[in-house]
């Protein structure tokens, strides 16, 4: 069975601070996909990144960066110089390689960025 | 190319009524997934469908819930005799054949049972 743990239920930072959201996963599969999604107060789900288990390279996209470490089963997400608009619930998800549409989500981390 | 469409966006039902949630996948997508998000929780997989076939319904409650994806028209998630515990956001996602990792989510339907 797959499991995703986002231990931080809520995080509050002041604008311009850096913040890291943790994600730890469990799977017996050797190949799989990992995802991060953002859910703003409006409620829709915004795709941020997909990473397959073959690729352990870190990725940077603007103020966002992701650190994938297979050895510790972690896929952490860092926002640099946070902004108020980053306030949202962030979900980490894991899916089977052969059925990537069936994802297991963590319970989310609520990030509040104060001005 | 329009994204995944769900309607209605908000649905209110009294206990015992039926709820029908619709999902129109992106153009060219033949795979549909339904997820449920209870308050303060992450999304939970419910069912995976292809046109006229249920591929995986391991996350569907055994009673009152059903899903279909007909040859023509949207996918429908049907909840019979709703109870207060069914109040949640229901998300649909679609993907093209052969690329299930390219999953696009709809805006969700918020179901409230009074």
Tab-separated table of C-alpha atoms in Angstrom:
chain	number	residue	atom	x	y	z
A	1	UNK	CA	0.000	0.000	0.000
A	2	UNK	CA	1.112	3.531	-0.671
A	3	UNK	CA	1.204	6.269	1.893
A	4	UNK	CA	2.094	9.952	1.859
A	5	UNK	CA	2.829	11.858	5.041
A	6	UNK	CA	2.884	15.617	5.285
A	7	UNK	CA	3.778	16.070	8.910
A	8	UNK	CA	3.352	19.833	8.925
A	9	UNK	CA	-0.347	20.550	9.210
A	10	UNK	CA	0.022	24.332	9.226
A	11	UNK	CA	2.907	26.692	8.616
A	12	UNK	CA	2.864	30.444	9.043
A	13	UNK	CA	5.618	32.696	7.729
A	14	UNK	CA	6.132	36.370	7.090
A	15	UNK	CA	6.426	37.564	3.536
A	16	UNK	CA	9.886	37.162	1.979
A	17	UNK	CA	10.826	34.293	4.257
A	18	UNK	CA	11.810	30.969	2.734
A	19	UNK	CA	9.678	27.993	3.653
A	20	UNK	CA	10.044	24.253	3.111
A	21	UNK	CA	7.118	21.860	3.015
A	22	UNK	CA	8.001	18.296	3.857
A	23	UNK	CA	6.705	15.179	2.147
A	24	UNK	CA	7.619	11.618	3.043
A	25	UNK	CA	6.185	8.677	1.165
A	26	UNK	CA	5.995	4.909	1.400
A	27	UNK	CA	5.691	2.507	-1.489
A	28	UNK	CA	6.790	-0.989	-2.398
A	29	UNK	CA	7.064	-0.022	-6.038
A	30	UNK	CA	10.496	0.630	-7.492
A	31	UNK	CA	9.073	3.002	-10.061
A	32	UNK	CA	6.460	5.621	-9.335
A	33	UNK	CA	5.485	9.257	-9.778
A	34	UNK	CA	5.476	12.058	-7.246
A	35	UNK	CA	3.434	15.252	-7.512
A	36	UNK	CA	2.859	18.540	-5.770
A	37	UNK	CA	-0.401	20.465	-6.058
A	38	UNK	CA	-1.539	23.819	-4.741
A	39	UNK	CA	-5.097	24.406	-3.574
A	40	UNK	CA	-5.771	28.128	-3.103
A	41	UNK	CA	-8.733	29.385	-1.074
A	42	UNK	CA	-10.869	29.278	-4.222
A	43	UNK	CA	-10.659	25.492	-4.020
A	44	UNK	CA	-9.347	24.347	-7.375
A	45	UNK	CA	-6.323	22.101	-7.638
A	46	UNK	CA	-3.302	23.584	-9.361
A	47	UNK	CA	-0.642	21.209	-10.669
A	48	UNK	CA	2.897	22.270	-9.704
A	49	UNK	CA	5.240	19.440	-10.573
A	50	UNK	CA	5.489	15.781	-11.521
A	51	UNK	CA	8.637	13.757	-10.942
A	52	UNK	CA	9.263	10.139	-11.821
A	53	UNK	CA	11.321	7.950	-9.559
A	54	UNK	CA	14.097	7.575	-12.126
A	55	UNK	CA	14.969	11.224	-11.932
A	56	UNK	CA	16.496	12.398	-8.668
A	57	UNK	CA	17.653	15.716	-9.993
A	58	UNK	CA	16.427	18.675	-8.047
A	59	UNK	CA	14.258	21.091	-9.936
A	60	UNK	CA	13.847	24.831	-9.739
A	61	UNK	CA	11.063	26.854	-11.239
A	62	UNK	CA	11.226	30.507	-10.344
A	63	UNK	CA	10.779	30.797	-6.582
A	64	UNK	CA	9.852	27.121	-6.289
A	65	UNK	CA	12.297	24.269	-5.885
A	66	UNK	CA	11.944	20.588	-5.149
A	67	UNK	CA	14.338	18.208	-3.467
A	68	UNK	CA	13.755	14.535	-4.258
A	69	UNK	CA	15.754	12.051	-2.205
A	70	UNK	CA	14.943	8.446	-2.922
A	71	UNK	CA	17.206	7.223	-0.117
A	72	UNK	CA	15.007	8.916	2.479
A	73	UNK	CA	11.741	8.648	0.516
A	74	UNK	CA	11.259	12.383	0.642
A	75	UNK	CA	10.112	14.955	-1.883
A	76	UNK	CA	10.315	18.344	-0.201
A	77	UNK	CA	9.123	21.620	-1.650
A	78	UNK	CA	10.739	24.984	-0.946
A	79	UNK	CA	9.303	28.399	-1.677
A	80	UNK	CA	11.928	31.129	-1.700
A	81	UNK	CA	11.004	34.694	-0.785
A	82	UNK	CA	7.399	33.752	-0.035
A	83	UNK	CA	4.552	36.037	-1.044
A	84	UNK	CA	1.031	36.477	0.276
A	85	UNK	CA	-0.319	34.866	-2.899
A	86	UNK	CA	1.486	31.667	-1.926
A	87	UNK	CA	-1.012	31.190	0.893
A	88	UNK	CA	-2.794	27.921	0.124
A	89	UNK	CA	-2.993	24.267	1.004
A	90	UNK	CA	-0.240	22.250	-0.632
A	91	UNK	CA	-0.615	18.559	-1.350
A	92	UNK	CA	2.037	15.986	-2.082
A	93	UNK	CA	0.878	12.892	-3.986
A	94	UNK	CA	2.273	9.541	-5.068
A	95	UNK	CA	1.089	7.271	-7.851
A	96	UNK	CA	1.904	3.959	-9.411
A	97	UNK	CA	4.028	4.120	-12.531
A	98	UNK	CA	1.683	1.910	-14.495
A	99	UNK	CA	-1.449	3.655	-13.284
A	100	UNK	CA	-0.361	7.186	-12.606
A	101	UNK	CA	-3.902	8.465	-12.550
A	102	UNK	CA	-4.582	6.704	-9.289
A	103	UNK	CA	-2.813	8.929	-6.798
A	104	UNK	CA	-2.431	8.749	-3.055
A	105	UNK	CA	-2.506	12.201	-1.519
A	106	UNK	CA	-1.127	13.468	1.745
A	107	UNK	CA	-3.427	15.419	4.018
A	108	UNK	CA	-1.895	18.692	2.966
A	109	UNK	CA	0.019	21.543	4.571
A	110	UNK	CA	-1.752	24.849	5.018
A	111	UNK	CA	0.675	27.657	4.339
A	112	UNK	CA	-0.162	31.155	5.495
A	113	UNK	CA	2.084	33.969	4.356
A	114	UNK	CA	1.544	37.170	6.317
A	115	UNK	CA	2.409	40.583	4.912
B	1	UNK	CA	-8.697	23.613	-25.611
B	2	UNK	CA	-11.043	23.779	-22.677
B	3	UNK	CA	-9.941	22.165	-19.451
B	4	UNK	CA	-11.763	19.545	-17.459
B	5	UNK	CA	-15.269	20.770	-16.720
B	6	UNK	CA	-17.386	19.821	-13.771
B	7	UNK	CA	-20.932	20.769	-13.021
B	8	UNK	CA	-22.524	21.856	-10.977
B	9	UNK	CA	-19.833	23.653	-9.021
B	10	UNK	CA	-22.004	23.673	-5.923
B	11	UNK	CA	-24.776	21.251	-5.118
B	12	UNK	CA	-27.046	21.203	-2.104
B	13	UNK	CA	-29.121	18.138	-1.359
B	14	UNK	CA	-31.305	17.094	1.555
B	15	UNK	CA	-30.658	13.801	3.255
B	16	UNK	CA	-32.142	10.963	1.251
B	17	UNK	CA	-32.013	12.716	-2.109
B	18	UNK	CA	-29.831	11.752	-5.036
B	19	UNK	CA	-26.790	13.695	-6.187
B	20	UNK	CA	-25.487	13.586	-9.762
B	21	UNK	CA	-22.094	15.069	-10.469
B	22	UNK	CA	-20.901	15.523	-14.029
B	23	UNK	CA	-17.428	15.608	-15.466
B	24	UNK	CA	-16.496	16.446	-19.031
B	25	UNK	CA	-12.878	15.474	-19.684
B	26	UNK	CA	-10.511	17.483	-21.786
B	27	UNK	CA	-10.916	17.015	-25.501
B	28	UNK	CA	-9.206	13.847	-26.627
B	29	UNK	CA	-8.960	12.383	-23.133
B	30	UNK	CA	-10.433	8.959	-22.665
B	31	UNK	CA	-9.566	8.312	-19.014
B	32	UNK	CA	-11.462	9.787	-16.100
B	33	UNK	CA	-10.732	9.603	-12.390
B	34	UNK	CA	-12.934	10.678	-9.490
B	35	UNK	CA	-11.581	11.786	-6.119
B	36	UNK	CA	-13.300	12.894	-2.929
B	37	UNK	CA	-11.936	15.482	-0.537
B	38	UNK	CA	-13.500	15.509	2.890
B	39	UNK	CA	-13.063	18.671	4.971
B	40	UNK	CA	-9.517	19.166	6.226
B	41	UNK	CA	-8.264	16.114	4.355
B	42	UNK	CA	-6.425	15.268	1.174
B	43	UNK	CA	-8.026	13.820	-1.907
B	44	UNK	CA	-8.970	10.157	-1.843
B	45	UNK	CA	-9.172	8.113	-5.022
B	46	UNK	CA	-12.602	6.721	-5.761
B	47	UNK	CA	-12.805	5.298	-9.275
B	48	UNK	CA	-11.022	5.145	-12.619
B	49	UNK	CA	-13.031	4.826	-15.801
B	50	UNK	CA	-12.472	4.608	-19.501
B	51	UNK	CA	-15.228	4.950	-22.046
B	52	UNK	CA	-17.927	2.400	-21.135
B	53	UNK	CA	-15.605	0.612	-18.694
B	54	UNK	CA	-14.865	0.788	-15.012
B	55	UNK	CA	-11.167	0.012	-14.659
B	56	UNK	CA	-10.628	0.420	-10.934
B	57	UNK	CA	-13.316	1.143	-8.360
B	58	UNK	CA	-11.330	0.161	-5.305
B	59	UNK	CA	-11.983	3.502	-3.623
B	60	UNK	CA	-15.732	3.582	-4.113
B	61	UNK	CA	-17.973	3.038	-1.098
B	62	UNK	CA	-19.785	-0.276	-1.479
B	63	UNK	CA	-23.260	1.179	-1.299
B	64	UNK	CA	-25.061	4.199	-2.754
B	65	UNK	CA	-22.199	5.293	-5.004
B	66	UNK	CA	-21.880	4.518	-8.700
B	67	UNK	CA	-19.998	5.962	-11.644
B	68	UNK	CA	-20.226	5.718	-15.377
B	69	UNK	CA	-18.471	7.103	-18.429
B	70	UNK	CA	-20.703	6.468	-21.419
B	71	UNK	CA	-19.618	6.384	-25.017
B	72	UNK	CA	-21.183	9.789	-25.505
B	73	UNK	CA	-21.456	12.500	-22.905
B	74	UNK	CA	-19.849	13.281	-19.588
B	75	UNK	CA	-18.835	10.961	-16.816
B	76	UNK	CA	-21.389	10.826	-14.014
B	77	UNK	CA	-20.801	10.170	-10.334
B	78	UNK	CA	-24.087	9.261	-8.727
B	79	UNK	CA	-24.757	9.210	-5.002
B	80	UNK	CA	-28.087	7.784	-3.934
B	81	UNK	CA	-29.802	8.583	-0.640
B	82	UNK	CA	-27.191	11.080	0.401
B	83	UNK	CA	-26.197	11.434	4.045
B	84	UNK	CA	-24.432	14.287	5.817
B	85	UNK	CA	-21.136	12.393	5.657
B	86	UNK	CA	-21.226	12.655	1.865
B	87	UNK	CA	-20.657	16.410	2.122
B	88	UNK	CA	-17.313	16.947	0.431
B	89	UNK	CA	-15.601	18.290	-2.634
B	90	UNK	CA	-15.594	15.844	-5.524
B	91	UNK	CA	-12.862	16.274	-8.085
B	92	UNK	CA	-12.649	14.759	-11.502
B	93	UNK	CA	-9.418	14.371	-13.441
B	94	UNK	CA	-8.807	13.254	-16.989
B	95	UNK	CA	-5.830	11.999	-18.931
B	96	UNK	CA	-5.107	10.975	-22.486
B	97	UNK	CA	-4.820	7.314	-23.371
B	98	UNK	CA	-1.347	5.987	-22.687
B	99	UNK	CA	-0.294	8.916	-20.517
B	100	UNK	CA	-2.132	8.573	-17.262
B	101	UNK	CA	0.548	10.606	-15.514
B	102	UNK	CA	-0.620	13.635	-17.474
B	103	UNK	CA	-3.579	14.167	-15.245
B	104	UNK	CA	-5.637	17.328	-15.331
B	105	UNK	CA	-8.059	18.165	-12.558
B	106	UNK	CA	-11.383	19.901	-12.841
B	107	UNK	CA	-12.479	22.674	-10.482
B	108	UNK	CA	-14.478	20.294	-8.309
B	109	UNK	CA	-18.092	20.045	-7.192
B	110	UNK	CA	-18.861	21.003	-3.611
B	111	UNK	CA	-21.662	18.842	-2.325
B	112	UNK	CA	-23.476	19.936	0.802
B	113	UNK	CA	-26.024	17.627	2.390
B	114	UNK	CA	-28.438	19.337	4.733
